[in-house]
Amino acid sequence: MTILAIAGSPAERSRSTALLNFAVQRLDLAGFPIQRLGLRDLPAEDLVTGNYMGAAAKQLREVVDSADAVLVASPIYKASFSGGLKTVLDLLDERALAGKLVLPIATGGSTAHLLALEYGFKPVLSALGARHILAGVYATDKQVRLIDDGVDIDDDVRHRLETSVDLIADHLSRTLHRPRLQTYDVGRIALDGRLSL
Ligand SMILES: Cc1cc2nc3c(=O)[nH]c(=O)nc-3n(C[C@H](O)[C@H](O)[C@H](O)COP(=O)(O)O)c2cc1C
């Protein structure tokens, strides 16, 4: 049983990945096994050419297949999720997300494209078989501030992430008999996923 976290931003210092890391840390601390995957983990040529038969795509499909829940984060680019993330999703099987709990996370420059979660992100996740898609968490750049070696996340955003993560943890605990989530006060999180309590 694993939880897969997919980071769909090409940026090295990424707000959406920071939110993903925040969510992952909470699940990690609660004892859930996590696998992480970022755009940079896959060969760019395989992504650009849609190399479905390649070794990287095969491995990607195995990792996704083994996950019970998938957290997927993306920046909003031109009113939708990133093209880079789409190239990853393009390498999956048609029903790759069937039976999995899915949490979409996105950050955007403003609230103008808040609904991209609904009209852009979720239809693609649904087309991949996902039927249990949580409401999703959207935050603006003002709410997720990059600082020297980390990121400051507004309390409201933290709360929404925690609520979503706790739903995932409760669901997995019930269905897979895992220990229930303990509450941790997560402090500042570095961009590489380290956190201070
Ligand atoms: C090429 C590009 C296109 C963007 N398009 C939008 C957009 O259409 N709507 C929006 O709200 N923000 C847009 N943004 C801003 C990003 O979504 C925002 O800065 C986001 O937090 C970046 O996430 P990241 O740090 O994880 O890459 C765009 C940024 C870039 C670089």
Coordinates of C-alpha atoms and ligand atoms in Angstrom, one line a residue:
M1 CA 0.0 0.0 0.0
T2 CA 1.5 3.3 -1.0
I3 CA 0.6 6.9 -1.6
L4 CA 2.0 8.5 -4.7
A5 CA 2.9 12.2 -4.9
I6 CA 3.3 13.6 -8.4
A7 CA 4.9 17.0 -8.7
G8 CA 3.9 18.6 -12.0
S9 CA 5.9 21.8 -11.9
P10 CA 9.0 22.1 -14.0
A11 CA 10.3 24.8 -11.5
E12 CA 13.1 23.8 -9.1
R13 CA 11.7 26.3 -6.5
S14 CA 8.0 25.4 -6.9
R15 CA 5.0 26.6 -4.9
S16 CA 2.8 23.7 -6.0
T17 CA 5.5 21.2 -5.0
A18 CA 5.8 22.9 -1.7
L19 CA 2.1 22.3 -1.0
L20 CA 2.5 18.8 -2.2
N21 CA 5.4 18.4 0.3
F22 CA 3.3 19.8 3.1
A23 CA 0.6 17.2 2.4
V24 CA 3.1 14.4 2.0
Q25 CA 4.9 15.2 5.3
R26 CA 1.6 14.9 7.2
L27 CA 1.0 11.5 5.7
D28 CA 4.6 10.4 6.1
L29 CA 4.5 11.3 9.8
A30 CA 1.4 9.3 10.2
G31 CA 3.2 6.2 8.9
F32 CA 1.9 6.0 5.4
P33 CA 4.4 4.8 2.8
I34 CA 5.0 7.5 0.2
Q35 CA 6.5 7.5 -3.2
R36 CA 7.4 10.7 -4.9
L37 CA 7.7 11.5 -8.6
G38 CA 8.5 14.7 -10.3
L39 CA 8.7 15.8 -13.9
R40 CA 12.5 15.8 -13.7
D41 CA 12.5 12.1 -12.7
L42 CA 11.4 11.1 -16.2
P43 CA 13.5 11.4 -19.4
A44 CA 12.4 14.6 -21.1
E45 CA 12.6 13.0 -24.5
D46 CA 10.2 10.2 -23.5
L47 CA 7.8 12.8 -22.2
V48 CA 7.9 15.0 -25.3
T49 CA 7.6 12.1 -27.7
G50 CA 5.0 10.3 -25.6
N51 CA 7.1 7.2 -25.5
Y52 CA 4.5 4.9 -24.1
M53 CA 6.5 1.7 -24.8
G54 CA 9.7 3.0 -23.2
A55 CA 11.2 1.7 -19.9
A56 CA 10.5 4.9 -18.0
A57 CA 6.8 4.9 -19.0
K58 CA 6.5 1.2 -18.0
Q59 CA 8.0 1.9 -14.6
L60 CA 5.8 4.9 -14.2
R61 CA 2.7 2.8 -14.8
E62 CA 3.9 0.2 -12.3
V63 CA 4.4 2.9 -9.6
V64 CA 0.9 4.4 -10.3
D65 CA -0.6 1.0 -10.3
S66 CA 0.7 0.2 -6.9
A67 CA -0.6 3.3 -5.3
D68 CA -3.9 3.5 -3.3
A69 CA -4.0 7.3 -3.3
V70 CA -2.4 9.8 -5.6
L71 CA -1.7 13.4 -4.8
V72 CA -1.0 15.4 -7.9
A73 CA 0.2 19.0 -7.9
S74 CA 0.6 21.5 -10.7
P75 CA 1.1 25.1 -11.4
I76 CA -1.6 26.8 -13.5
Y77 CA -0.2 27.6 -16.9
K78 CA -2.5 29.4 -19.4
A79 CA -5.6 28.6 -17.5
S80 CA -5.0 24.9 -17.0
F81 CA -2.6 22.5 -15.3
S82 CA 1.0 22.3 -16.7
G83 CA 1.8 20.8 -20.1
G84 CA 4.7 18.9 -18.4
L85 CA 2.2 17.1 -16.1
K86 CA 0.1 16.3 -19.1
T87 CA 3.0 14.6 -20.8
V88 CA 3.3 12.4 -17.7
L89 CA -0.4 11.6 -17.6
D90 CA -0.3 10.8 -21.3
L91 CA 2.0 7.8 -20.5
L92 CA -0.6 6.2 -18.2
D93 CA -3.1 3.6 -19.1
E94 CA -6.7 4.7 -19.7
R95 CA -7.9 3.3 -16.3
A96 CA -4.7 4.1 -14.4
L97 CA -6.5 6.0 -11.6
A98 CA -9.5 3.7 -11.3
G99 CA -10.2 2.8 -7.6
K100 CA -7.7 5.3 -6.3
L101 CA -8.4 8.3 -4.1
V102 CA -7.0 11.4 -5.9
L103 CA -6.2 14.8 -4.5
P104 CA -5.4 17.6 -7.1
I105 CA -3.4 20.6 -5.8
A106 CA -2.7 23.7 -7.8
T107 CA -1.1 27.1 -7.4
G108 CA -1.7 30.1 -9.7
G109 CA -0.7 33.7 -9.9
S110 CA -4.2 34.8 -8.9
T111 CA -7.7 33.5 -8.2
A112 CA -8.6 34.2 -11.9
H113 CA -8.1 30.5 -12.8
L114 CA -9.3 28.9 -9.6
L115 CA -11.8 26.9 -11.6
A116 CA -9.1 25.3 -13.7
L117 CA -9.2 22.6 -11.1
E118 CA -12.7 21.9 -12.2
Y119 CA -12.7 22.4 -15.9
G120 CA -9.0 21.4 -16.6
F121 CA -7.6 19.1 -14.0
K122 CA -10.5 17.0 -12.8
P123 CA -11.8 16.0 -16.3
V124 CA -8.4 14.5 -17.2
L125 CA -8.1 12.7 -13.9
S126 CA -11.6 11.4 -14.4
A127 CA -10.7 10.3 -18.0
L128 CA -8.0 8.2 -16.4
G129 CA -10.6 6.3 -14.3
A130 CA -10.6 8.3 -11.1
R131 CA -14.0 8.3 -9.5
H132 CA -12.9 9.5 -6.0
I133 CA -11.4 12.9 -6.6
L134 CA -11.3 15.1 -3.5
A135 CA -12.3 18.8 -3.8
G136 CA -8.8 19.9 -4.4
V137 CA -6.7 22.6 -3.0
Y138 CA -5.9 25.8 -4.9
A139 CA -3.7 28.6 -3.6
T140 CA -2.3 31.8 -5.1
D141 CA 1.3 32.9 -5.1
K142 CA 0.5 35.4 -2.3
Q143 CA -0.7 32.6 -0.1
V144 CA 2.4 30.5 -0.8
R145 CA 5.5 32.6 -0.4
L146 CA 9.0 31.4 -1.4
I147 CA 11.6 32.5 1.1
D148 CA 15.3 31.9 1.4
D149 CA 15.4 28.1 1.8
G150 CA 11.8 27.3 2.2
V151 CA 8.2 28.4 1.9
D152 CA 5.6 30.2 4.0
I153 CA 2.1 28.9 3.6
D154 CA -0.9 30.8 4.7
D155 CA -2.8 29.2 7.6
D156 CA -6.0 29.0 5.5
V157 CA -4.1 26.9 2.8
R158 CA -2.5 24.7 5.4
H159 CA -5.9 24.1 7.0
R160 CA -7.4 23.1 3.6
L161 CA -4.5 20.8 2.9
E162 CA -4.7 19.2 6.3
T163 CA -8.4 18.6 5.9
S164 CA -7.9 16.9 2.6
V165 CA -4.9 14.8 3.8
D166 CA -6.9 13.7 6.9
L167 CA -9.7 12.5 4.6
I168 CA -7.2 10.5 2.7
A169 CA -5.7 9.1 5.9
D170 CA -9.1 8.2 7.3
H171 CA -10.2 6.5 4.1
L172 CA -7.0 4.5 3.8
S173 CA -7.1 3.6 7.5
R174 CA -10.6 2.3 7.2
T175 CA -10.1 0.4 4.0
L176 CA -6.6 -0.8 4.5
H177 CA -6.5 -1.1 8.3
R178 CA -3.6 1.4 8.6
P179 CA -3.1 3.3 11.9
R180 CA -5.2 6.5 12.1
L181 CA -3.6 9.8 11.5
Q182 CA -2.1 11.6 14.5
T183 CA -2.2 15.3 14.6
Y184 CA 1.1 17.1 14.2
D185 CA 1.9 20.7 14.2
V186 CA 3.9 21.1 11.0
G187 CA 6.1 24.2 11.0
R188 CA 8.2 25.6 8.2
I189 CA 8.9 23.3 5.3
A190 CA 12.0 23.5 3.1
L191 CA 11.6 23.2 -0.6
D192 CA 13.2 19.8 -0.6
G193 CA 10.5 18.5 1.7
R194 CA 12.4 18.8 5.0
L195 CA 10.3 20.3 7.8
S196 CA 10.8 21.7 11.3
L197 CA 8.3 21.0 13.9
Ligands
LIG1 C1 4.2 30.0 -18.4 C2 3.4 30.4 -17.2 C3 2.0 30.5 -17.4 C4 1.2 30.9 -16.3 N1 -0.1 31.0 -16.5 C5 -0.9 31.3 -15.5 C6 -2.3 31.4 -15.7 O1 -2.9 31.2 -16.8 N2 -3.1 31.7 -14.6 C7 -2.5 31.9 -13.3 O2 -3.3 32.1 -12.4 N3 -1.2 31.8 -13.1 C8 -0.4 31.5 -14.2 N4 1.0 31.5 -14.0 C9 1.5 31.7 -12.7 C10 1.8 30.3 -12.0 O3 0.7 29.5 -12.1 C11 2.1 30.5 -10.5 O4 3.2 31.3 -10.3 C12 2.3 29.1 -9.8 O5 2.3 29.3 -8.4 C13 3.7 28.5 -10.2 O6 3.7 27.2 -9.6 P1 5.1 26.5 -9.4 O7 6.0 27.4 -8.5 O8 4.8 25.2 -8.7 O9 5.7 26.3 -10.7 C14 1.8 31.1 -15.1 C15 3.2 31.0 -14.9 C16 4.0 30.6 -16.0 C17 5.5 30.5 -15.8

